[in-house]
PDB file of C-alpha atoms and ligand atoms in Angstrom:
ATOM      1  CA  MET C 218     -48.000  10.443  72.917  1.00  0.00           C
ATOM      2  CA  SER C 219     -47.535  13.781  74.610  1.00  0.00           C
ATOM      3  CA  LEU C 220     -44.599  14.589  76.860  1.00  0.00           C
ATOM      4  CA  THR C 221     -43.805  18.036  78.263  1.00  0.00           C
ATOM      5  CA  LEU C 222     -40.765  19.056  80.271  1.00  0.00           C
ATOM      6  CA  TYR C 223     -41.041  22.127  82.484  1.00  0.00           C
ATOM      7  CA  TYR C 224     -37.489  23.366  82.425  1.00  0.00           C
ATOM      8  CA  SER C 225     -35.208  26.091  83.650  1.00  0.00           C
ATOM      9  CA  ALA C 226     -31.566  26.448  82.533  1.00  0.00           C
ATOM     10  CA  MET C 227     -28.842  25.903  85.151  1.00  0.00           C
ATOM     11  CA  SER C 228     -31.214  23.994  87.427  1.00  0.00           C
ATOM     12  CA  THR C 229     -31.977  20.409  88.425  1.00  0.00           C
ATOM     13  CA  ALA C 230     -34.042  20.264  85.231  1.00  0.00           C
ATOM     14  CA  GLU C 231     -30.742  19.902  83.301  1.00  0.00           C
ATOM     15  CA  ILE C 232     -30.747  16.276  84.496  1.00  0.00           C
ATOM     16  CA  THR C 233     -34.100  15.557  82.862  1.00  0.00           C
ATOM     17  CA  LEU C 234     -33.165  17.418  79.693  1.00  0.00           C
ATOM     18  CA  LEU C 235     -30.101  15.176  79.357  1.00  0.00           C
ATOM     19  CA  VAL C 236     -32.100  12.019  80.113  1.00  0.00           C
ATOM     20  CA  LEU C 237     -34.732  12.915  77.497  1.00  0.00           C
ATOM     21  CA  THR C 238     -32.063  13.798  74.940  1.00  0.00           C
ATOM     22  CA  GLU C 239     -30.294  10.478  75.549  1.00  0.00           C
ATOM     23  CA  LEU C 240     -33.603   8.666  75.026  1.00  0.00           C
ATOM     24  CA  GLY C 241     -34.175  10.509  71.749  1.00  0.00           C
ATOM     25  CA  ILE C 242     -37.946  10.646  72.233  1.00  0.00           C
ATOM     26  CA  PRO C 243     -40.095  13.609  71.148  1.00  0.00           C
ATOM     27  CA  PHE C 244     -40.950  16.093  73.890  1.00  0.00           C
ATOM     28  CA  GLU C 245     -42.013  19.692  74.252  1.00  0.00           C
ATOM     29  CA  THR C 246     -40.202  22.096  76.542  1.00  0.00           C
ATOM     30  CA  VAL C 247     -41.908  24.810  78.570  1.00  0.00           C
ATOM     31  CA  ALA C 248     -39.384  27.325  79.929  1.00  0.00           C
ATOM     32  CA  ILE C 249     -40.005  28.348  83.535  1.00  0.00           C
ATOM     33  CA  ASP C 250     -38.219  31.530  84.589  1.00  0.00           C
ATOM     34  CA  LEU C 251     -37.474  30.951  88.279  1.00  0.00           C
ATOM     35  CA  ARG C 252     -36.304  34.552  88.803  1.00  0.00           C
ATOM     36  CA  LYS C 253     -39.664  35.840  87.572  1.00  0.00           C
ATOM     37  CA  GLY C 254     -41.491  33.496  89.976  1.00  0.00           C
ATOM     38  CA  GLU C 255     -42.976  31.399  87.166  1.00  0.00           C
ATOM     39  CA  SER C 256     -42.590  28.229  89.270  1.00  0.00           C
ATOM     40  CA  LYS C 257     -45.008  29.660  91.847  1.00  0.00           C
ATOM     41  CA  THR C 258     -47.920  30.629  89.593  1.00  0.00           C
ATOM     42  CA  ALA C 259     -51.280  28.987  90.244  1.00  0.00           C
ATOM     43  CA  SER C 260     -51.164  27.201  86.896  1.00  0.00           C
ATOM     44  CA  PHE C 261     -47.717  25.728  87.557  1.00  0.00           C
ATOM     45  CA  LEU C 262     -48.544  24.810  91.180  1.00  0.00           C
ATOM     46  CA  ALA C 263     -51.495  22.829  89.824  1.00  0.00           C
ATOM     47  CA  ILE C 264     -48.960  20.669  87.963  1.00  0.00           C
ATOM     48  CA  ASN C 265     -46.347  20.548  90.739  1.00  0.00           C
ATOM     49  CA  PRO C 266     -47.516  21.810  94.149  1.00  0.00           C
ATOM     50  CA  ASN C 267     -43.855  22.142  95.208  1.00  0.00           C
ATOM     51  CA  GLY C 268     -43.340  24.807  92.547  1.00  0.00           C
ATOM     52  CA  MET C 269     -40.143  23.212  91.250  1.00  0.00           C
ATOM     53  CA  VAL C 270     -38.488  22.091  88.046  1.00  0.00           C
ATOM     54  CA  PRO C 271     -37.984  19.566  86.634  1.00  0.00           C
ATOM     55  CA  THR C 272     -41.567  18.454  86.185  1.00  0.00           C
ATOM     56  CA  ILE C 273     -42.841  16.346  83.321  1.00  0.00           C
ATOM     57  CA  VAL C 274     -46.367  15.705  82.139  1.00  0.00           C
ATOM     58  CA  HIS C 275     -46.660  12.448  80.221  1.00  0.00           C
ATOM     59  CA  ASN C 276     -50.007  11.762  78.573  1.00  0.00           C
ATOM     60  CA  GLY C 277     -51.702  13.943  81.193  1.00  0.00           C
ATOM     61  CA  THR C 278     -49.886  12.550  84.264  1.00  0.00           C
ATOM     62  CA  SER C 279     -47.632  14.903  86.178  1.00  0.00           C
ATOM     63  CA  ILE C 280     -44.398  13.510  87.604  1.00  0.00           C
ATOM     64  CA  TRP C 281     -41.955  15.516  89.698  1.00  0.00           C
ATOM     65  CA  GLU C 282     -38.695  14.856  91.547  1.00  0.00           C
ATOM     66  CA  SER C 283     -35.795  14.360  89.161  1.00  0.00           C
ATOM     67  CA  THR C 284     -34.969  10.911  90.565  1.00  0.00           C
ATOM     68  CA  ALA C 285     -38.522   9.650  90.012  1.00  0.00           C
ATOM     69  CA  ILE C 286     -38.557  11.203  86.542  1.00  0.00           C
ATOM     70  CA  THR C 287     -35.306   9.494  85.492  1.00  0.00           C
ATOM     71  CA  MET C 288     -36.519   6.117  86.775  1.00  0.00           C
ATOM     72  CA  TYR C 289     -39.931   6.545  85.157  1.00  0.00           C
ATOM     73  CA  LEU C 290     -38.514   7.601  81.797  1.00  0.00           C
ATOM     74  CA  GLY C 291     -35.950   4.818  82.033  1.00  0.00           C
ATOM     75  CA  GLU C 292     -38.456   2.047  82.607  1.00  0.00           C
ATOM     76  CA  THR C 293     -40.951   3.471  80.101  1.00  0.00           C
ATOM     77  CA  PHE C 294     -38.639   4.332  77.206  1.00  0.00           C
ATOM     78  CA  GLY C 295     -35.120   3.203  78.106  1.00  0.00           C
ATOM     79  CA  VAL C 296     -35.201  -0.588  78.347  1.00  0.00           C
ATOM     80  CA  ASP C 297     -35.499  -1.283  74.611  1.00  0.00           C
ATOM     81  CA  LYS C 298     -32.735   1.239  73.959  1.00  0.00           C
ATOM     82  CA  ASN C 299     -30.383  -0.450  76.450  1.00  0.00           C
ATOM     83  CA  LEU C 300     -30.325   2.758  78.471  1.00  0.00           C
ATOM     84  CA  TYR C 301     -32.115   1.309  81.507  1.00  0.00           C
ATOM     85  CA  PRO C 302     -32.192  -2.225  82.927  1.00  0.00           C
ATOM     86  CA  SER C 303     -35.357  -4.305  82.848  1.00  0.00           C
ATOM     87  CA  ALA C 304     -36.968  -5.140  86.222  1.00  0.00           C
ATOM     88  CA  GLY C 305     -34.601  -7.065  88.477  1.00  0.00           C
ATOM     89  CA  PRO C 306     -31.334  -6.615  90.374  1.00  0.00           C
ATOM     90  CA  LYS C 307     -29.650  -4.487  87.677  1.00  0.00           C
ATOM     91  CA  ARG C 308     -32.563  -2.074  87.820  1.00  0.00           C
ATOM     92  CA  GLY C 309     -32.110  -1.997  91.577  1.00  0.00           C
ATOM     93  CA  GLU C 310     -28.517  -0.913  91.013  1.00  0.00           C
ATOM     94  CA  ALA C 311     -29.630   1.837  88.627  1.00  0.00           C
ATOM     95  CA  MET C 312     -32.158   3.084  91.212  1.00  0.00           C
ATOM     96  CA  LYS C 313     -29.510   2.967  93.933  1.00  0.00           C
ATOM     97  CA  TRP C 314     -27.173   5.254  91.994  1.00  0.00           C
ATOM     98  CA  ILE C 315     -29.934   7.628  90.903  1.00  0.00           C
ATOM     99  CA  ALA C 316     -31.185   8.034  94.492  1.00  0.00           C
ATOM    100  CA  TRP C 317     -27.603   8.344  95.801  1.00  0.00           C
ATOM    101  CA  SER C 318     -26.900  11.081  93.228  1.00  0.00           C
ATOM    102  CA  ASN C 319     -29.556  13.363  94.697  1.00  0.00           C
ATOM    103  CA  VAL C 320     -29.797  12.316  98.328  1.00  0.00           C
ATOM    104  CA  THR C 321     -26.255  11.540  99.496  1.00  0.00           C
ATOM    105  CA  PHE C 322     -24.057  13.250  96.907  1.00  0.00           C
ATOM    106  CA  GLY C 323     -26.483  16.026  95.886  1.00  0.00           C
ATOM    107  CA  GLY C 324     -27.375  16.660  99.532  1.00  0.00           C
ATOM    108  CA  ALA C 325     -23.708  17.307 100.372  1.00  0.00           C
ATOM    109  CA  VAL C 326     -23.265  19.566  97.323  1.00  0.00           C
ATOM    110  CA  ASN C 327     -26.381  21.482  98.321  1.00  0.00           C
ATOM    111  CA  ARG C 328     -25.119  21.945 101.903  1.00  0.00           C
ATOM    112  CA  LEU C 329     -21.819  23.269 100.582  1.00  0.00           C
ATOM    113  CA  ALA C 330     -23.607  25.635  98.193  1.00  0.00           C
ATOM    114  CA  ARG C 331     -25.876  27.006 100.931  1.00  0.00           C
ATOM    115  CA  ASN C 332     -22.887  27.717 103.137  1.00  0.00           C
ATOM    116  CA  THR C 333     -20.544  29.232 100.549  1.00  0.00           C
ATOM    117  CA  MET C 334     -22.323  30.594  97.476  1.00  0.00           C
ATOM    118  CA  ASP C 335     -23.236  34.234  96.776  1.00  0.00           C
ATOM    119  CA  TRP C 336     -26.937  33.515  96.271  1.00  0.00           C
ATOM    120  CA  VAL C 337     -27.239  32.802 100.002  1.00  0.00           C
ATOM    121  CA  PRO C 338     -26.747  35.874 102.243  1.00  0.00           C
ATOM    122  CA  LYS C 339     -23.308  35.779 103.904  1.00  0.00           C
ATOM    123  CA  GLU C 340     -24.779  35.974 107.414  1.00  0.00           C
ATOM    124  CA  GLN C 341     -26.425  32.577 106.764  1.00  0.00           C
ATOM    125  CA  HIS C 342     -23.092  30.933 105.871  1.00  0.00           C
ATOM    126  CA  ASN C 343     -21.646  28.550 108.442  1.00  0.00           C
ATOM    127  CA  ALA C 344     -17.968  27.645 108.041  1.00  0.00           C
ATOM    128  CA  ALA C 345     -18.216  24.405 110.052  1.00  0.00           C
ATOM    129  CA  ALA C 346     -21.211  23.231 108.002  1.00  0.00           C
ATOM    130  CA  ALA C 347     -19.300  24.061 104.787  1.00  0.00           C
ATOM    131  CA  GLU C 348     -16.290  22.061 105.979  1.00  0.00           C
ATOM    132  CA  SER C 349     -18.460  19.087 106.891  1.00  0.00           C
ATOM    133  CA  ALA C 350     -20.126  19.241 103.457  1.00  0.00           C
ATOM    134  CA  ARG C 351     -16.701  19.307 101.737  1.00  0.00           C
ATOM    135  CA  LYS C 352     -15.737  16.173 103.679  1.00  0.00           C
ATOM    136  CA  SER C 353     -19.005  14.455 102.630  1.00  0.00           C
ATOM    137  CA  ILE C 354     -18.396  15.367  98.963  1.00  0.00           C
ATOM    138  CA  ASP C 355     -14.885  13.947  99.217  1.00  0.00           C
ATOM    139  CA  ASP C 356     -16.284  10.721 100.745  1.00  0.00           C
ATOM    140  CA  CYS C 357     -18.784  10.467  97.873  1.00  0.00           C
ATOM    141  CA  LEU C 358     -16.133  11.036  95.213  1.00  0.00           C
ATOM    142  CA  GLN C 359     -13.965   8.338  96.787  1.00  0.00           C
ATOM    143  CA  ILE C 360     -16.883   5.890  96.737  1.00  0.00           C
ATOM    144  CA  LEU C 361     -17.525   6.744  93.089  1.00  0.00           C
ATOM    145  CA  ASP C 362     -13.858   6.507  92.173  1.00  0.00           C
ATOM    146  CA  ARG C 363     -13.591   3.041  93.744  1.00  0.00           C
ATOM    147  CA  GLU C 364     -16.777   1.937  91.956  1.00  0.00           C
ATOM    148  CA  LEU C 365     -15.376   3.038  88.604  1.00  0.00           C
ATOM    149  CA  THR C 366     -11.970   1.385  89.096  1.00  0.00           C
ATOM    150  CA  SER C 367     -12.978  -1.803  87.345  1.00  0.00           C
ATOM    151  CA  LYS C 368     -15.641  -0.578  84.917  1.00  0.00           C
ATOM    152  CA  ASP C 369     -16.326   2.263  82.509  1.00  0.00           C
ATOM    153  CA  PHE C 370     -19.853   3.056  83.750  1.00  0.00           C
ATOM    154  CA  LEU C 371     -21.897   2.591  86.919  1.00  0.00           C
ATOM    155  CA  LEU C 372     -23.637  -0.561  85.685  1.00  0.00           C
ATOM    156  CA  GLY C 373     -20.892  -1.685  83.310  1.00  0.00           C
ATOM    157  CA  SER C 374     -22.406  -0.184  80.156  1.00  0.00           C
ATOM    158  CA  TYR C 375     -23.779   3.369  79.857  1.00  0.00           C
ATOM    159  CA  THR C 376     -27.264   3.905  81.318  1.00  0.00           C
ATOM    160  CA  LEU C 377     -29.460   6.781  82.436  1.00  0.00           C
ATOM    161  CA  ALA C 378     -27.923   6.391  85.907  1.00  0.00           C
ATOM    162  CA  ASP C 379     -24.678   7.734  84.382  1.00  0.00           C
ATOM    163  CA  ALA C 380     -26.575  10.571  82.664  1.00  0.00           C
ATOM    164  CA  HIS C 381     -28.319  11.508  85.906  1.00  0.00           C
ATOM    165  CA  LEU C 382     -25.107  11.563  87.931  1.00  0.00           C
ATOM    166  CA  THR C 383     -23.051  13.326  85.221  1.00  0.00           C
ATOM    167  CA  SER C 384     -25.465  16.221  85.326  1.00  0.00           C
ATOM    168  CA  LEU C 385     -25.050  16.525  89.102  1.00  0.00           C
ATOM    169  CA  VAL C 386     -21.248  16.201  88.972  1.00  0.00           C
ATOM    170  CA  ASP C 387     -21.320  19.247  86.660  1.00  0.00           C
ATOM    171  CA  TRP C 388     -22.317  21.301  89.718  1.00  0.00           C
ATOM    172  CA  LEU C 389     -18.882  20.683  91.228  1.00  0.00           C
ATOM    173  CA  SER C 390     -17.151  22.606  88.461  1.00  0.00           C
ATOM    174  CA  PHE C 391     -19.616  25.516  88.864  1.00  0.00           C
ATOM    175  CA  MET C 392     -18.601  25.534  92.533  1.00  0.00           C
ATOM    176  CA  GLY C 393     -14.879  25.456  91.766  1.00  0.00           C
ATOM    177  CA  ILE C 394     -14.308  21.915  93.087  1.00  0.00           C
ATOM    178  CA  ASP C 395     -11.552  20.140  91.187  1.00  0.00           C
ATOM    179  CA  ILE C 396     -12.120  16.424  90.647  1.00  0.00           C
ATOM    180  CA  ALA C 397      -8.766  15.810  88.894  1.00  0.00           C
ATOM    181  CA  THR C 398      -7.420  13.680  91.754  1.00  0.00           C
ATOM    182  CA  TYR C 399     -10.270  11.184  91.309  1.00  0.00           C
ATOM    183  CA  LYS C 400      -8.803   9.610  88.184  1.00  0.00           C
ATOM    184  CA  HIS C 401     -11.585   7.122  87.490  1.00  0.00           C
ATOM    185  CA  VAL C 402     -14.301   9.722  88.045  1.00  0.00           C
ATOM    186  CA  MET C 403     -12.455  12.041  85.644  1.00  0.00           C
ATOM    187  CA  ALA C 404     -12.206   9.374  82.945  1.00  0.00           C
ATOM    188  CA  TRP C 405     -15.896   8.435  83.392  1.00  0.00           C
ATOM    189  CA  ARG C 406     -17.007  12.077  83.251  1.00  0.00           C
ATOM    190  CA  THR C 407     -14.925  12.741  80.122  1.00  0.00           C
ATOM    191  CA  THR C 408     -16.569   9.786  78.351  1.00  0.00           C
ATOM    192  CA  CYS C 409     -20.078  10.774  79.502  1.00  0.00           C
ATOM    193  CA  CYS C 410     -19.583  14.399  78.433  1.00  0.00           C
ATOM    194  CA  ALA C 411     -18.342  13.340  74.977  1.00  0.00           C
ATOM    195  CA  ARG C 412     -21.660  11.637  74.205  1.00  0.00           C
ATOM    196  CA  PRO C 413     -23.745  13.253  71.429  1.00  0.00           C
ATOM    197  CA  ALA C 414     -26.689  13.921  73.780  1.00  0.00           C
ATOM    198  CA  TYR C 415     -24.538  15.802  76.282  1.00  0.00           C
ATOM    199  CA  GLN C 416     -22.832  17.752  73.491  1.00  0.00           C
ATOM    200  CA  ALA C 417     -26.184  18.650  71.890  1.00  0.00           C
ATOM    201  CA  ILE C 418     -27.398  20.162  75.159  1.00  0.00           C
ATOM    202  CA  GLN C 419     -24.236  22.248  75.569  1.00  0.00           C
ATOM    203  CA  ARG C 420     -24.691  23.664  72.071  1.00  0.00           C
ATOM    204  CA  LYS C 421     -28.305  24.715  72.867  1.00  0.00           C
ATOM    205  CA  SER C 422     -27.539  26.490  76.155  1.00  0.00           C
TER     206      SER C 422
HETATM  207  N1  GSH T 618     -35.771  17.469  94.759  1.00  0.00           N
HETATM  208  C1  GSH T 618     -36.104  18.189  93.560  1.00  0.00           C
HETATM  209  C2  GSH T 618     -35.371  19.510  93.617  1.00  0.00           C
HETATM  210  C3  GSH T 618     -35.715  20.402  92.456  1.00  0.00           C
HETATM  211  C4  GSH T 618     -35.239  21.831  92.691  1.00  0.00           C
HETATM  212  O1  GSH T 618     -34.577  22.145  93.691  1.00  0.00           O
HETATM  213  N2  GSH T 618     -35.559  22.698  91.738  1.00  0.00           N
HETATM  214  C5  GSH T 618     -35.257  24.096  91.885  1.00  0.00           C
HETATM  215  C6  GSH T 618     -34.310  24.558  90.804  1.00  0.00           C
HETATM  216  S1  GSH T 618     -32.723  23.745  90.933  1.00  0.00           S
HETATM  217  C7  GSH T 618     -36.545  24.889  91.730  1.00  0.00           C
HETATM  218  O2  GSH T 618     -37.328  24.598  90.864  1.00  0.00           O
HETATM  219  N3  GSH T 618     -36.749  25.908  92.572  1.00  0.00           N
HETATM  220  C8  GSH T 618     -37.930  26.695  92.509  1.00  0.00           C
HETATM  221  C9  GSH T 618     -37.704  28.155  92.571  1.00  0.00           C
HETATM  222  O3  GSH T 618     -36.552  28.564  92.736  1.00  0.00           O
HETATM  223  O4  GSH T 618     -38.684  28.872  92.428  1.00  0.00           O
HETATM  224  C10 GSH T 618     -35.709  17.383  92.317  1.00  0.00           C
HETATM  225  O5  GSH T 618     -34.724  16.626  92.382  1.00  0.00           O
HETATM  226  O6  GSH T 618     -36.391  17.482  91.290  1.00  0.00           O
END
Protein backbone atom coordinates (compact mmCIF):
# COMPACT_ATOMS: atom_id res chain seq x y z
CA MET A 1 0.00 0.00 0.00
CA SER A 2 1.31 3.44 -0.81
CA LEU A 3 -0.28 6.63 0.45
CA THR A 4 1.19 10.12 0.06
CA LEU A 5 -0.13 13.35 1.51
CA TYR A 6 0.88 16.60 -0.16
CA TYR A 7 0.83 18.96 2.77
CA SER A 8 1.46 22.52 3.81
CA ALA A 9 1.38 23.69 7.45
CA MET A 10 -1.39 26.12 8.47
CA SER A 11 -3.52 25.17 5.47
CA THR A 12 -6.57 23.06 4.66
CA ALA A 13 -4.15 20.12 4.56
CA GLU A 14 -4.18 20.18 8.40
CA ILE A 15 -7.59 18.49 8.14
CA THR A 16 -6.18 15.54 6.20
CA LEU A 17 -3.14 15.28 8.44
CA LEU A 18 -5.46 14.95 11.45
CA VAL A 19 -7.70 12.42 9.67
CA LEU A 20 -4.70 10.27 8.69
CA THR A 21 -3.24 10.50 12.19
CA GLU A 22 -6.58 9.45 13.71
CA LEU A 23 -6.67 6.46 11.34
CA GLY A 24 -3.15 5.46 12.36
CA ILE A 25 -2.27 4.17 8.89
CA PRO A 26 1.19 4.53 7.33
CA PHE A 27 1.61 7.45 4.94
CA GLU A 28 4.36 9.59 3.49
CA THR A 29 4.23 13.37 3.62
CA VAL A 30 5.50 15.64 0.85
CA ALA A 31 5.82 19.24 2.05
CA ILE A 32 4.56 21.82 -0.44
CA ASP A 33 5.78 25.36 0.22
CA LEU A 34 2.89 27.53 -0.99
CA ARG A 35 4.91 30.75 -0.62
CA LYS A 36 7.57 29.38 -2.97
CA GLY A 37 4.88 28.47 -5.53
CA GLU A 38 5.46 24.72 -5.14
CA SER A 39 1.72 24.06 -5.58
CA LYS A 40 1.89 25.49 -9.11
CA THR A 41 4.80 23.49 -10.52
CA ALA A 42 4.14 21.31 -13.56
CA SER A 43 4.82 18.15 -11.56
CA PHE A 44 2.35 19.10 -8.82
CA LEU A 45 -0.30 20.31 -11.30
CA ALA A 46 -0.11 16.87 -12.92
CA ILE A 47 -1.30 15.44 -9.59
CA ASN A 48 -3.81 18.19 -8.78
CA PRO A 49 -4.62 20.57 -11.66
CA ASN A 50 -6.05 23.05 -9.12
CA GLY A 51 -2.60 23.44 -7.58
CA MET A 52 -3.90 23.01 -4.03
CA VAL A 53 -3.25 21.07 -0.86
CA PRO A 54 -4.41 18.76 0.55
CA THR A 55 -3.95 16.17 -2.16
CA ILE A 56 -3.41 12.48 -1.56
CA VAL A 57 -2.17 9.78 -3.89
CA HIS A 58 -3.33 6.33 -2.82
CA ASN A 59 -1.89 3.40 -4.76
CA GLY A 60 -1.39 5.68 -7.76
CA THR A 61 -4.81 7.41 -7.66
CA SER A 62 -4.86 11.12 -6.97
CA ILE A 63 -7.68 12.49 -4.81
CA TRP A 64 -8.15 16.17 -4.01
CA GLU A 65 -10.69 18.29 -2.12
CA SER A 66 -10.42 17.80 1.62
CA THR A 67 -14.07 16.72 1.94
CA ALA A 68 -13.67 13.98 -0.67
CA ILE A 69 -10.39 12.90 0.94
CA THR A 70 -11.94 12.57 4.41
CA MET A 71 -14.88 10.57 3.05
CA TYR A 72 -12.62 8.37 0.94
CA LEU A 73 -10.19 7.67 3.77
CA GLY A 74 -13.12 7.10 6.11
CA GLU A 75 -14.82 4.50 3.95
CA THR A 76 -11.53 2.83 2.98
CA PHE A 77 -9.79 2.68 6.36
CA GLY A 78 -12.16 4.03 9.00
CA VAL A 79 -15.10 1.62 9.18
CA ASP A 80 -13.26 -1.23 10.92
CA LYS A 81 -11.77 1.28 13.36
CA ASN A 82 -15.21 2.70 14.25
CA LEU A 83 -14.07 6.07 12.94
CA TYR A 84 -16.49 6.15 9.99
CA PRO A 85 -19.95 4.63 9.54
CA SER A 86 -20.55 1.80 7.10
CA ALA A 87 -22.77 2.57 4.07
CA GLY A 88 -26.24 3.70 5.11
CA PRO A 89 -27.98 6.59 6.87
CA LYS A 90 -25.24 7.12 9.48
CA ARG A 91 -22.71 7.52 6.69
CA GLY A 92 -25.07 10.04 5.13
CA GLU A 93 -24.94 12.01 8.37
CA ALA A 94 -21.13 11.90 8.38
CA MET A 95 -21.06 13.17 4.77
CA LYS A 96 -23.55 15.90 5.64
CA TRP A 97 -21.34 17.28 8.40
CA ILE A 98 -18.13 16.98 6.38
CA ALA A 99 -19.66 18.86 3.42
CA TRP A 100 -21.24 21.44 5.77
CA SER A 101 -17.84 22.01 7.42
CA ASN A 102 -16.29 23.24 4.18
CA VAL A 103 -19.21 24.63 2.20
CA THR A 104 -21.50 26.39 4.69
CA PHE A 105 -19.28 26.93 7.73
CA GLY A 106 -15.91 27.08 5.92
CA GLY A 107 -17.41 29.31 3.22
CA ALA A 108 -18.47 31.87 5.84
CA VAL A 109 -15.07 31.72 7.57
CA ASN A 110 -13.37 32.22 4.21
CA ARG A 111 -15.57 35.24 3.39
CA LEU A 112 -14.71 36.79 6.75
CA ALA A 113 -11.00 36.12 6.23
CA ARG A 114 -11.01 37.68 2.75
CA ASN A 115 -12.67 40.81 4.08
CA THR A 116 -10.63 41.29 7.26
CA MET A 117 -7.25 39.55 7.20
CA ASP A 118 -3.87 41.14 6.42
CA TRP A 119 -3.05 38.72 3.61
CA VAL A 120 -5.76 40.36 1.49
CA PRO A 121 -4.98 43.97 0.45
CA LYS A 122 -7.04 46.43 2.53
CA GLU A 123 -8.61 48.03 -0.55
CA GLN A 124 -10.27 44.65 -1.28
CA HIS A 125 -11.89 44.50 2.18
CA ASN A 126 -15.63 45.11 2.32
CA ALA A 127 -17.09 45.89 5.75
CA ALA A 128 -20.65 44.85 4.82
CA ALA A 129 -19.43 41.51 3.44
CA ALA A 130 -17.40 40.96 6.65
CA GLU A 131 -20.45 41.69 8.79
CA SER A 132 -22.60 39.30 6.77
CA ALA A 133 -19.93 36.60 7.11
CA ARG A 134 -19.80 37.12 10.90
CA LYS A 135 -23.58 36.64 11.03
CA SER A 136 -23.29 33.42 8.96
CA ILE A 137 -20.56 32.08 11.28
CA ASP A 138 -22.76 32.85 14.28
CA ASP A 139 -25.68 31.01 12.62
CA CYS A 140 -23.42 28.00 11.99
CA LEU A 141 -22.13 27.95 15.57
CA GLN A 142 -25.70 28.07 16.87
CA ILE A 143 -26.66 25.12 14.65
CA LEU A 144 -23.63 23.20 15.90
CA ASP A 145 -24.28 24.12 19.52
CA ARG A 146 -27.88 22.88 19.28
CA GLU A 147 -26.71 19.66 17.60
CA LEU A 148 -24.25 18.99 20.41
CA THR A 149 -26.74 19.70 23.22
CA SER A 150 -27.75 16.08 23.58
CA LYS A 151 -24.62 14.25 22.44
CA ASP A 152 -20.85 14.38 22.82
CA PHE A 153 -20.02 14.09 19.10
CA LEU A 154 -21.72 14.79 15.77
CA LEU A 155 -22.81 11.18 15.24
CA GLY A 156 -22.98 10.22 18.91
CA SER A 157 -19.52 8.64 19.10
CA TYR A 158 -16.31 10.21 17.73
CA THR A 159 -15.82 9.91 13.96
CA LEU A 160 -13.74 11.52 11.23
CA ALA A 161 -16.58 14.03 10.79
CA ASP A 162 -15.57 15.44 14.20
CA ALA A 163 -11.89 15.45 13.20
CA HIS A 164 -12.67 17.25 9.95
CA LEU A 165 -14.77 19.93 11.63
CA THR A 166 -12.40 20.38 14.60
CA SER A 167 -9.63 21.29 12.21
CA LEU A 168 -11.82 23.96 10.59
CA VAL A 169 -13.05 25.35 13.92
CA ASP A 170 -9.37 25.94 14.75
CA TRP A 171 -9.42 28.71 12.12
CA LEU A 172 -11.77 30.73 14.33
CA SER A 173 -9.15 31.10 17.04
CA PHE A 174 -6.54 32.18 14.44
CA MET A 175 -9.05 34.86 13.42
CA GLY A 176 -9.69 35.99 16.99
CA ILE A 177 -13.28 34.69 17.14
CA ASP A 178 -14.22 33.59 20.64
CA ILE A 179 -16.49 30.54 20.80
CA ALA A 180 -16.82 30.56 24.62
CA THR A 181 -20.52 31.47 24.50
CA TYR A 182 -21.30 28.28 22.55
CA LYS A 183 -20.98 26.00 25.57
CA HIS A 184 -21.62 22.70 23.81
CA VAL A 185 -19.26 23.56 20.95
CA MET A 186 -16.60 24.47 23.53
CA ALA A 187 -17.01 21.18 25.40
CA TRP A 188 -16.93 19.20 22.12
CA ARG A 189 -13.83 21.03 20.89
CA THR A 190 -12.02 20.51 24.21
CA THR A 191 -12.67 16.75 24.01
CA CYS A 192 -11.65 16.55 20.34
CA CYS A 193 -8.45 18.53 20.95
CA ALA A 194 -7.48 16.29 23.89
CA ARG A 195 -7.34 13.23 21.63
CA PRO A 196 -3.86 11.70 21.13
CA ALA A 197 -3.97 12.26 17.35
CA TYR A 198 -4.70 15.97 17.70
CA GLN A 199 -2.04 16.33 20.40
CA ALA A 200 0.55 14.48 18.29
CA ILE A 201 0.02 16.92 15.42
CA GLN A 202 0.43 19.95 17.69
CA ARG A 203 3.74 18.58 18.97
CA LYS A 204 5.05 18.15 15.38
CA SER A 205 4.15 21.65 14.16
N1 LIG B 1 -11.53 23.25 -1.55
C1 LIG B 1 -10.17 22.86 -1.29
C2 LIG B 1 -9.44 24.09 -0.82
C3 LIG B 1 -7.97 23.83 -0.60
C4 LIG B 1 -7.19 25.13 -0.46
O1 LIG B 1 -7.75 26.24 -0.44
N2 LIG B 1 -5.88 24.99 -0.33
C5 LIG B 1 -5.01 26.14 -0.28
C6 LIG B 1 -4.28 26.21 1.03
S1 LIG B 1 -5.41 26.46 2.40
C7 LIG B 1 -3.97 26.00 -1.38
O2 LIG B 1 -3.43 24.94 -1.57
N3 LIG B 1 -3.67 27.10 -2.09
C8 LIG B 1 -2.71 27.06 -3.14
C9 LIG B 1 -1.73 28.17 -3.12
O3 LIG B 1 -1.85 29.05 -2.27
O4 LIG B 1 -0.83 28.12 -3.95
C10 LIG B 1 -10.13 21.75 -0.23
O5 LIG B 1 -11.01 21.72 0.65
O6 LIG B 1 -9.24 20.89 -0.29
